[in-house]
Tab-separated table of C-alpha atoms and ligand atoms in Angstrom:
chain	number	residue	atom	x	y	z
A	1	MET	CA	53.532	35.898	2.204
A	2	ASN	CA	53.394	32.514	4.255
A	3	SER	CA	50.435	30.391	3.959
A	4	HIS	CA	49.082	31.326	7.385
A	5	CYS	CA	49.313	34.972	6.599
A	6	VAL	CA	45.957	36.531	5.567
A	7	GLY	CA	46.587	40.104	4.356
A	8	GLU	CA	48.947	43.112	4.330
A	9	SER	CA	48.307	46.916	4.845
A	10	ASP	CA	49.922	49.953	6.440
A	11	GLY	CA	53.344	48.207	6.272
A	12	LEU	CA	51.979	45.371	8.349
A	13	THR	CA	51.642	41.672	7.519
A	14	PHE	CA	48.542	40.008	9.222
A	15	CYS	CA	48.847	36.253	10.074
A	16	LEU	CA	46.748	33.767	11.865
A	17	ALA	CA	48.578	33.179	15.136
A	18	ARG	CA	50.202	29.776	15.701
A	19	PRO	CA	51.476	28.089	18.929
A	20	GLU	CA	55.075	28.997	17.980
A	21	ASP	CA	54.227	32.760	18.101
A	22	TYR	CA	53.677	32.472	21.855
A	23	ASP	CA	57.040	33.908	22.975
A	24	ASP	CA	56.575	36.857	20.528
A	25	VAL	CA	53.064	37.550	21.915
A	26	MET	CA	54.279	37.406	25.474
A	27	ALA	CA	56.994	39.782	24.592
A	28	ILE	CA	54.473	42.527	23.722
A	29	SER	CA	52.341	41.706	26.764
A	30	GLN	CA	54.464	42.712	29.645
A	31	ASP	CA	52.575	44.503	32.354
A	32	ILE	CA	49.215	44.443	30.545
A	33	TYR	CA	46.284	44.892	32.985
A	34	GLY	CA	48.704	45.369	35.909
A	35	GLY	CA	49.825	41.801	35.702
A	36	ASN	CA	46.269	40.381	35.406
A	37	ASP	CA	46.573	39.256	31.739
A	38	TYR	CA	44.686	36.096	30.957
A	39	LEU	CA	46.440	35.528	27.679
A	40	PRO	CA	49.546	33.720	28.867
A	41	HIS	CA	47.212	31.036	30.235
A	42	ARG	CA	44.566	31.018	27.468
A	43	TYR	CA	46.827	31.425	24.472
A	44	HIS	CA	47.213	27.805	23.518
A	45	SER	CA	43.693	26.941	24.028
A	46	TRP	CA	42.704	29.782	21.700
A	47	MET	CA	44.776	28.100	19.091
A	48	THR	CA	42.339	25.242	18.804
A	49	GLU	CA	39.022	26.746	19.987
A	50	PRO	CA	36.177	26.375	17.389
A	51	GLY	CA	34.970	29.648	16.063
A	52	ARG	CA	38.112	31.451	17.248
A	53	VAL	CA	40.325	33.663	15.075
A	54	VAL	CA	43.534	35.067	16.475
A	55	ILE	CA	45.390	37.466	14.305
A	56	ILE	CA	48.831	38.909	14.821
A	57	ALA	CA	50.426	41.800	12.845
A	58	ARG	CA	54.122	41.925	12.202
A	59	ARG	CA	56.180	44.911	10.947
A	60	ASP	CA	59.483	43.890	9.335
A	61	GLY	CA	58.989	40.471	10.910
A	62	LYS	CA	58.500	41.775	14.445
A	63	LEU	CA	55.301	40.940	16.136
A	64	VAL	CA	53.600	44.422	17.029
A	65	ALA	CA	49.911	43.741	17.647
A	66	LEU	CA	47.329	41.075	18.370
A	67	GLU	CA	43.628	40.736	18.399
A	68	SER	CA	41.236	37.785	18.666
A	69	GLY	CA	37.612	37.314	17.687
A	70	LEU	CA	35.152	34.450	18.932
A	71	VAL	CA	32.132	33.815	16.735
A	72	VAL	CA	29.065	33.351	18.921
A	73	ASP	CA	25.246	33.655	18.880
A	74	GLY	CA	25.023	30.983	16.288
A	75	GLY	CA	27.317	32.766	13.908
A	76	GLU	CA	25.883	36.213	14.048
A	77	THR	CA	28.040	37.911	16.580
A	78	VAL	CA	31.893	38.184	17.107
A	79	ILE	CA	33.231	38.866	20.565
A	80	VAL	CA	36.595	40.594	20.203
A	81	GLU	CA	39.160	40.017	22.909
A	82	GLY	CA	42.883	40.141	23.630
A	83	LEU	CA	43.670	43.512	21.911
A	84	ARG	CA	47.241	44.548	22.390
A	85	VAL	CA	49.873	46.661	20.764
A	86	CYS	CA	53.710	46.480	21.426
A	87	PRO	CA	54.564	49.336	23.892
A	88	ASN	CA	56.850	51.331	21.503
A	89	GLU	CA	54.121	51.507	18.817
A	90	ARG	CA	51.251	52.597	21.159
A	91	GLY	CA	49.468	55.948	20.636
A	92	ARG	CA	49.807	55.896	16.814
A	93	GLY	CA	46.498	54.354	15.878
A	94	LEU	CA	47.870	50.729	15.472
A	95	ALA	CA	45.050	49.310	17.619
A	96	GLY	CA	42.561	51.004	15.164
A	97	VAL	CA	44.494	49.339	12.173
A	98	ILE	CA	44.379	45.827	13.574
A	99	GLN	CA	40.779	46.117	14.725
A	100	LYS	CA	39.841	47.133	11.205
A	101	PHE	CA	41.725	44.278	9.638
A	102	VAL	CA	40.221	41.730	12.004
A	103	ASP	CA	36.744	43.118	11.409
A	104	GLY	CA	37.140	42.696	7.656
A	105	TYR	CA	38.673	39.206	7.985
A	106	ILE	CA	35.859	38.054	10.211
A	107	LYS	CA	33.228	39.326	7.807
A	108	LYS	CA	34.933	37.492	4.912
A	109	VAL	CA	35.285	34.167	6.806
A	110	TYR	CA	32.035	34.433	8.652
A	111	PRO	CA	29.574	36.335	6.439
A	112	ASN	CA	26.685	35.889	8.813
A	113	VAL	CA	28.314	37.991	11.513
A	114	LYS	CA	26.523	41.263	11.860
A	115	THR	CA	27.493	42.364	15.361
A	116	LYS	CA	30.673	42.970	17.211
A	117	ARG	CA	30.624	42.789	21.010
A	118	LEU	CA	33.296	43.483	23.577
A	119	THR	CA	33.871	44.296	27.235
A	120	ARG	CA	36.428	46.618	28.557
A	121	GLY	CA	37.641	47.695	31.995
A	122	ASP	CA	38.381	51.258	31.322
A	123	ASP	CA	35.998	54.091	30.230
A	124	PRO	CA	37.266	55.870	27.191
A	125	GLY	CA	34.627	58.694	27.623
A	126	PRO	CA	31.502	59.707	25.679
A	127	GLU	CA	33.355	60.623	22.371
A	128	LYS	CA	34.807	57.119	21.843
A	129	LEU	CA	31.659	55.421	23.317
A	130	ARG	CA	29.562	57.117	20.731
A	131	LYS	CA	30.592	54.532	18.147
A	132	PHE	CA	29.022	51.690	20.368
A	133	THR	CA	25.872	50.914	22.028
A	134	LEU	CA	26.685	50.661	25.745
A	135	LEU	CA	24.689	47.731	26.834
A	136	ALA	CA	25.664	47.636	30.518
A	137	ARG	CA	28.153	48.632	33.167
A	138	ARG	CA	29.007	46.061	35.797
A	139	ALA	CA	30.575	46.884	39.150
A	140	ILE	CA	33.843	45.113	40.096
A	141	LEU	CA	35.132	44.386	43.584
A	142	SER	CA	38.772	43.090	43.654
A	143	LEU	CA	40.462	41.419	46.561
A	144	LEU	CA	44.026	40.380	47.119
A	145	GLY	CA	45.338	37.845	49.592
A	146	ASN	CA	47.456	34.859	50.299
A	147	SER	CA	45.707	31.453	49.777
A	148	GLU	CA	46.268	30.385	53.417
A	149	ASP	CA	44.455	33.472	54.713
A	150	PHE	CA	41.364	32.882	52.647
A	151	ASN	CA	40.220	30.328	55.257
A	152	SER	CA	40.037	32.822	57.950
A	153	PHE	CA	38.518	35.387	55.557
A	154	VAL	CA	35.698	33.032	54.634
A	155	SER	CA	35.135	32.054	58.363
A	156	GLY	CA	34.789	35.815	59.080
A	157	LEU	CA	32.248	36.304	56.234
A	158	LYS	CA	30.213	33.315	57.609
A	159	GLU	CA	30.108	34.974	61.019
A	160	LYS	CA	28.992	38.256	59.415
A	161	LEU	CA	26.066	36.623	57.571
A	162	ASP	CA	23.093	38.070	59.385
A	163	PRO	CA	20.117	35.699	59.333
A	164	SER	CA	17.700	38.675	59.667
A	165	ASP	CA	19.390	40.554	56.737
A	166	GLY	CA	17.030	41.071	53.773
A	167	SER	CA	13.724	39.435	52.935
A	168	ASN	CA	15.405	36.572	51.037
A	169	SER	CA	17.925	35.486	53.577
A	170	SER	CA	16.239	32.159	54.154
A	171	ARG	CA	16.550	31.338	50.467
A	172	PRO	CA	19.053	28.475	50.033
A	173	LEU	CA	21.883	28.773	47.438
A	174	VAL	CA	22.482	25.402	45.713
A	175	PRO	CA	25.233	24.159	43.439
A	176	ILE	CA	24.030	23.346	39.939
A	177	LYS	CA	25.989	20.640	38.269
A	178	ASP	CA	23.689	18.962	35.830
A	179	PHE	CA	23.995	20.768	32.367
A	180	ASP	CA	20.307	20.015	31.334
A	181	ALA	CA	19.069	21.574	34.583
A	182	LEU	CA	21.353	24.634	34.018
A	183	LYS	CA	20.208	24.861	30.443
A	184	ALA	CA	16.569	24.962	31.531
A	185	LEU	CA	17.225	27.832	33.874
A	186	LEU	CA	19.434	29.795	31.491
A	187	LEU	CA	16.988	29.359	28.638
A	188	ASP	CA	13.950	30.556	30.645
A	189	SER	CA	12.725	33.619	28.745
A	190	ASP	CA	12.221	35.851	31.740
A	191	LEU	CA	15.539	35.047	33.455
A	192	SER	CA	17.200	38.088	31.941
A	193	SER	CA	14.658	40.503	33.525
A	194	ARG	CA	14.510	38.669	36.757
A	195	LEU	CA	18.334	38.725	37.212
A	196	GLN	CA	18.807	42.025	35.382
A	197	LEU	CA	21.374	40.487	33.221
A	198	PRO	CA	23.766	42.920	31.477
A	199	GLY	CA	22.454	43.321	27.887
A	200	GLY	CA	20.663	39.971	28.286
A	201	ALA	CA	24.066	38.159	28.563
A	202	ILE	CA	26.038	36.192	30.953
A	203	ILE	CA	29.474	37.661	31.079
A	204	GLN	CA	31.881	34.870	32.008
A	205	ASP	CA	35.262	36.136	32.860
A	206	TRP	CA	34.818	39.129	30.388
A	207	GLU	CA	33.230	37.100	27.631
A	208	PRO	CA	29.611	38.197	27.135
A	209	LEU	CA	27.385	35.463	25.770
A	210	LYS	CA	23.737	35.859	25.077
A	211	LEU	CA	21.486	33.144	26.421
A	212	MET	CA	20.991	30.891	23.481
A	213	GLU	CA	21.580	27.150	23.112
A	214	SER	CA	24.745	27.373	20.942
A	215	ASN	CA	26.355	29.695	23.538
A	216	LEU	CA	25.468	27.326	26.435
A	217	HIS	CA	27.718	24.769	24.644
A	218	ILE	CA	30.625	27.309	24.799
A	219	LEU	CA	29.960	27.744	28.425
A	220	ALA	CA	29.696	24.084	29.136
A	221	LYS	CA	33.328	23.648	27.936
A	222	ARG	CA	34.572	26.141	30.425
A	223	ASN	CA	34.527	23.962	33.531
A	224	LEU	CA	32.508	26.544	35.504
A	225	THR	CA	31.168	26.145	38.930
A	226	TRP	CA	27.494	27.423	39.252
A	227	PHE	CA	25.274	28.272	42.192
A	228	VAL	CA	21.669	29.233	41.991
A	229	ASP	CA	18.940	30.511	44.340
A	230	GLY	CA	17.272	27.106	45.019
A	231	SER	CA	14.055	28.408	46.550
A	232	CYS	CA	11.944	28.074	43.467
A	233	ALA	CA	11.858	27.333	39.719
A	234	LYS	CA	12.262	31.031	39.039
A	235	PRO	CA	15.452	31.818	40.814
A	236	LEU	CA	16.331	35.367	41.749
A	237	PHE	CA	20.019	34.886	41.782
A	238	MET	CA	22.732	32.937	39.882
A	239	SER	CA	26.431	33.004	40.003
A	240	LEU	CA	29.393	31.270	38.457
A	241	HIS	CA	33.139	31.037	38.783
A	242	THR	CA	35.988	30.345	36.331
A	243	PRO	CA	38.633	27.894	37.578
A	244	PRO	CA	41.424	29.970	39.062
A	245	TYR	CA	44.260	30.440	36.562
A	246	PRO	CA	47.880	31.688	36.737
A	247	ILE	CA	48.679	35.304	35.902
A	248	PRO	CA	52.023	37.246	35.842
A	249	PHE	CA	51.053	39.506	38.841
A	250	ASN	CA	53.746	39.828	41.434
A	251	GLY	CA	56.030	37.295	39.723
A	252	GLY	CA	53.356	34.662	39.563
A	253	SER	CA	49.833	34.596	41.125
A	254	LEU	CA	46.339	33.128	40.604
A	255	ARG	CA	43.377	34.979	39.221
A	256	PHE	CA	39.936	33.920	40.521
A	257	ASN	CA	36.900	35.446	38.678
A	258	ILE	CA	33.389	35.216	40.190
A	259	ASP	CA	30.378	36.612	38.203
A	260	LEU	CA	27.292	37.342	40.259
A	261	TYR	CA	23.759	37.851	38.638
A	262	GLY	CA	20.868	39.233	40.571
A	263	THR	CA	20.418	42.193	42.970
A	264	ASP	CA	19.600	40.461	46.245
A	265	THR	CA	22.378	41.305	48.610
A	266	SER	CA	21.982	38.508	51.059
A	267	LEU	CA	22.178	35.962	48.284
A	268	ALA	CA	25.234	37.722	46.845
A	269	LYS	CA	26.933	37.327	50.162
A	270	LYS	CA	26.024	33.747	50.357
A	271	ALA	CA	27.277	33.250	46.757
A	272	LEU	CA	30.612	34.898	47.506
A	273	ILE	CA	31.053	32.544	50.459
A	274	ALA	CA	30.086	29.570	48.395
A	275	HIS	CA	32.369	30.247	45.529
A	276	LEU	CA	35.375	31.058	47.831
A	277	ASP	CA	34.664	27.863	49.817
A	278	SER	CA	34.338	25.630	46.800
A	279	ALA	CA	37.755	26.886	45.257
A	280	LYS	CA	39.617	26.453	48.544
A	281	SER	CA	41.487	23.376	47.284
A	282	GLU	CA	42.396	24.957	44.005
A	283	ILE	CA	44.182	28.011	45.261
A	284	GLN	CA	47.732	28.557	46.434
A	285	GLY	CA	50.046	31.507	46.751
A	286	ILE	CA	48.854	34.982	46.103
A	287	VAL	CA	45.321	35.054	44.716
A	288	VAL	CA	43.616	38.044	43.035
A	289	VAL	CA	39.737	37.726	43.252
A	290	HIS	CA	37.619	39.823	40.907
A	291	ILE	CA	33.942	39.799	41.642
A	292	TYR	CA	31.626	41.189	38.957
A	293	MET	CA	28.093	42.282	39.985
A	294	HIS	CA	25.141	44.609	39.415
A	295	LYS	CA	26.080	48.083	40.707
A	296	ALA	CA	23.161	48.160	43.161
A	297	ILE	CA	24.833	45.475	45.348
A	298	TRP	CA	28.536	46.616	45.186
A	299	GLU	CA	28.617	48.823	48.270
A	300	ASP	CA	27.049	46.172	50.483
A	301	LEU	CA	29.332	43.541	49.281
A	302	LYS	CA	32.385	45.796	49.702
A	303	GLN	CA	31.344	46.528	53.355
A	304	PHE	CA	30.821	42.755	53.794
A	305	CYS	CA	34.480	42.181	52.781
A	306	VAL	CA	36.248	44.762	54.798
A	307	GLY	CA	37.987	44.205	58.042
A	308	HIS	CA	40.160	41.257	57.515
A	309	ASP	CA	43.810	41.564	58.428
A	310	THR	CA	45.399	40.312	55.205
A	311	VAL	CA	42.725	39.713	52.538
A	312	LYS	CA	42.112	43.273	51.349
A	313	GLN	CA	40.531	45.220	48.633
A	314	PHE	CA	42.795	45.792	45.778
A	315	TYR	CA	43.072	47.565	42.486
A	316	TRP	CA	40.828	50.598	42.341
A	317	ASP	CA	38.227	51.190	45.102
A	318	TYR	CA	35.439	50.853	42.514
A	319	TRP	CA	35.764	49.889	38.926
A	320	GLU	CA	33.527	48.828	36.040
A	321	GLN	CA	33.241	46.464	33.244
A	322	LEU	CA	31.605	47.981	30.241
A	323	LEU	CA	29.670	45.892	27.700
A	324	LEU	CA	29.688	47.362	24.381
A	325	GLU	CA	28.201	46.413	20.887
A	326	ARG	CA	28.221	47.858	17.405
A	327	GLU	CA	27.310	46.731	13.910
A	328	LEU	CA	30.184	45.053	12.152
B	1	LIG	C1	44.883	49.637	24.435
B	1	LIG	C2	45.940	49.512	23.324
B	1	LIG	C3	45.656	48.277	22.484
B	1	LIG	C4	45.779	50.753	22.394
B	1	LIG	O1	46.621	50.645	21.272
B	1	LIG	P1	47.092	51.936	20.481
B	1	LIG	O2	47.739	51.555	19.191
B	1	LIG	O3	48.032	52.768	21.341
B	1	LIG	O4	45.787	52.585	20.324
B	1	LIG	P2	45.371	54.131	19.835
B	1	LIG	O5	45.418	55.024	21.072
B	1	LIG	O6	46.347	54.505	18.787
B	1	LIG	O7	43.878	54.015	19.463
B	1	LIG	C5	43.528	53.347	18.217
B	1	LIG	C6	42.123	52.751	18.325
B	1	LIG	O8	42.006	51.738	19.352
B	1	LIG	C7	40.909	51.864	20.198
B	1	LIG	N1	41.129	51.330	21.582
B	1	LIG	C8	41.967	51.838	22.464
B	1	LIG	N2	41.899	51.107	23.495
B	1	LIG	C9	41.026	50.187	23.351
B	1	LIG	C10	40.412	49.212	24.163
B	1	LIG	N3	40.793	48.979	25.354
B	1	LIG	N4	39.431	48.341	23.648
B	1	LIG	C11	38.955	48.579	22.366
B	1	LIG	N5	39.484	49.605	21.563
B	1	LIG	C12	40.502	50.333	22.069
B	1	LIG	C13	40.754	53.404	20.216
B	1	LIG	O9	39.424	53.727	20.633
B	1	LIG	C14	41.053	53.697	18.862
B	1	LIG	O10	39.868	53.419	17.951
B	1	LIG	P3	39.483	54.315	16.752
B	1	LIG	O11	40.684	54.386	15.936
B	1	LIG	O12	38.299	53.619	16.126
B	1	LIG	O13	39.071	55.640	17.423
B	1	LIG	C15	47.306	49.611	23.820
B	1	LIG	O14	47.534	50.704	24.621
B	1	LIG	C16	47.742	48.293	24.597
B	1	LIG	O15	48.264	47.346	23.988
B	1	LIG	N6	47.496	48.387	25.877
B	1	LIG	C17	47.723	47.204	26.792
B	1	LIG	C18	46.644	46.241	26.563
B	1	LIG	C19	45.254	46.669	26.830
B	1	LIG	O16	44.993	47.366	27.713
B	1	LIG	N7	44.359	46.149	25.989
B	1	LIG	C20	43.003	46.594	26.065
B	1	LIG	C21	42.104	45.506	25.765
B	1	LIG	S1	40.467	45.775	26.381
């Protein structure tokens, strides 16, 4: 067994992924998430990320599966991500085998980890969910358009903003760039109930992080853009976006993720405009925008976005992000 290999079972060799495995990983990743796969973009940064383990499984030398874990919550939780199995090996329990191996490996290397947390975009039904605590379901609105059409789309949204819409419409939404100011807001003990955070966490582009200082340092490295309800020291709304990144969709597109927290519709509309506006100079070509939010505001936000000629709703009409947790 090579030195980077960490175990064998079920006819598989498990190894820590290396930069040179990239092409083999991409070879099993065709068409994942309908072309919305983040791994082609993230793979190399995963290789050097502190607290990150990326395991690949090979059968007779051929790469057949991958799963990654990121240790968070001060070492007590692992977030699992990136699970994939080579197409011709699917449906035979291989995902279960690699998950079991990664769980055991994480426990060995990080003995303080007690909890496993994950998000998924499909609902496997009550039988499979029984193994987990379902912490939250978030609603997702997905839009598709060409970068040059987003200018008129955003102008249209601005025109639609009704000043008399909702009791909080006069609340300003302000950018927040200073890490210490952000930290103070995020570590406020009643933020979670005020914003109805999913499972008490901020889910940044599918990665659920509980609000504790060590996790904020992870968020700080992600080059995020934040906006907050600036009307008082106890904001009713916060939002963030991840810098747009390339995905395989339609031969090469950009994926733009916006996470909204809070249930005030008028602030959600302002936040959507603010994020699209501030990312204008970073987008080109085809752009897939995924907006994640509390279920209560999805319908209003959807109605707000309909009516443009070319920037259109995309993917499923309504879909959800599930936040799951179980003991490791
Ligand atoms: C999803 C995928 C990894 C399943 O692989 P598979 O080997 O065919 O999986 P199986 O149907 O044999 O199921 C094996 C186990 O994986 C679990 N599993 C399946 N899909 C899963 C998912 N999206 N997230 C977490 N676990 C999943 C199953 O619940 C099952 O667990 P159990 O053995 O504890 O009951 C595979 O179809 C794939 O690579 N799809 C494309 C990538 C993708 O959608 N990944 C999902 C990441 S959220």
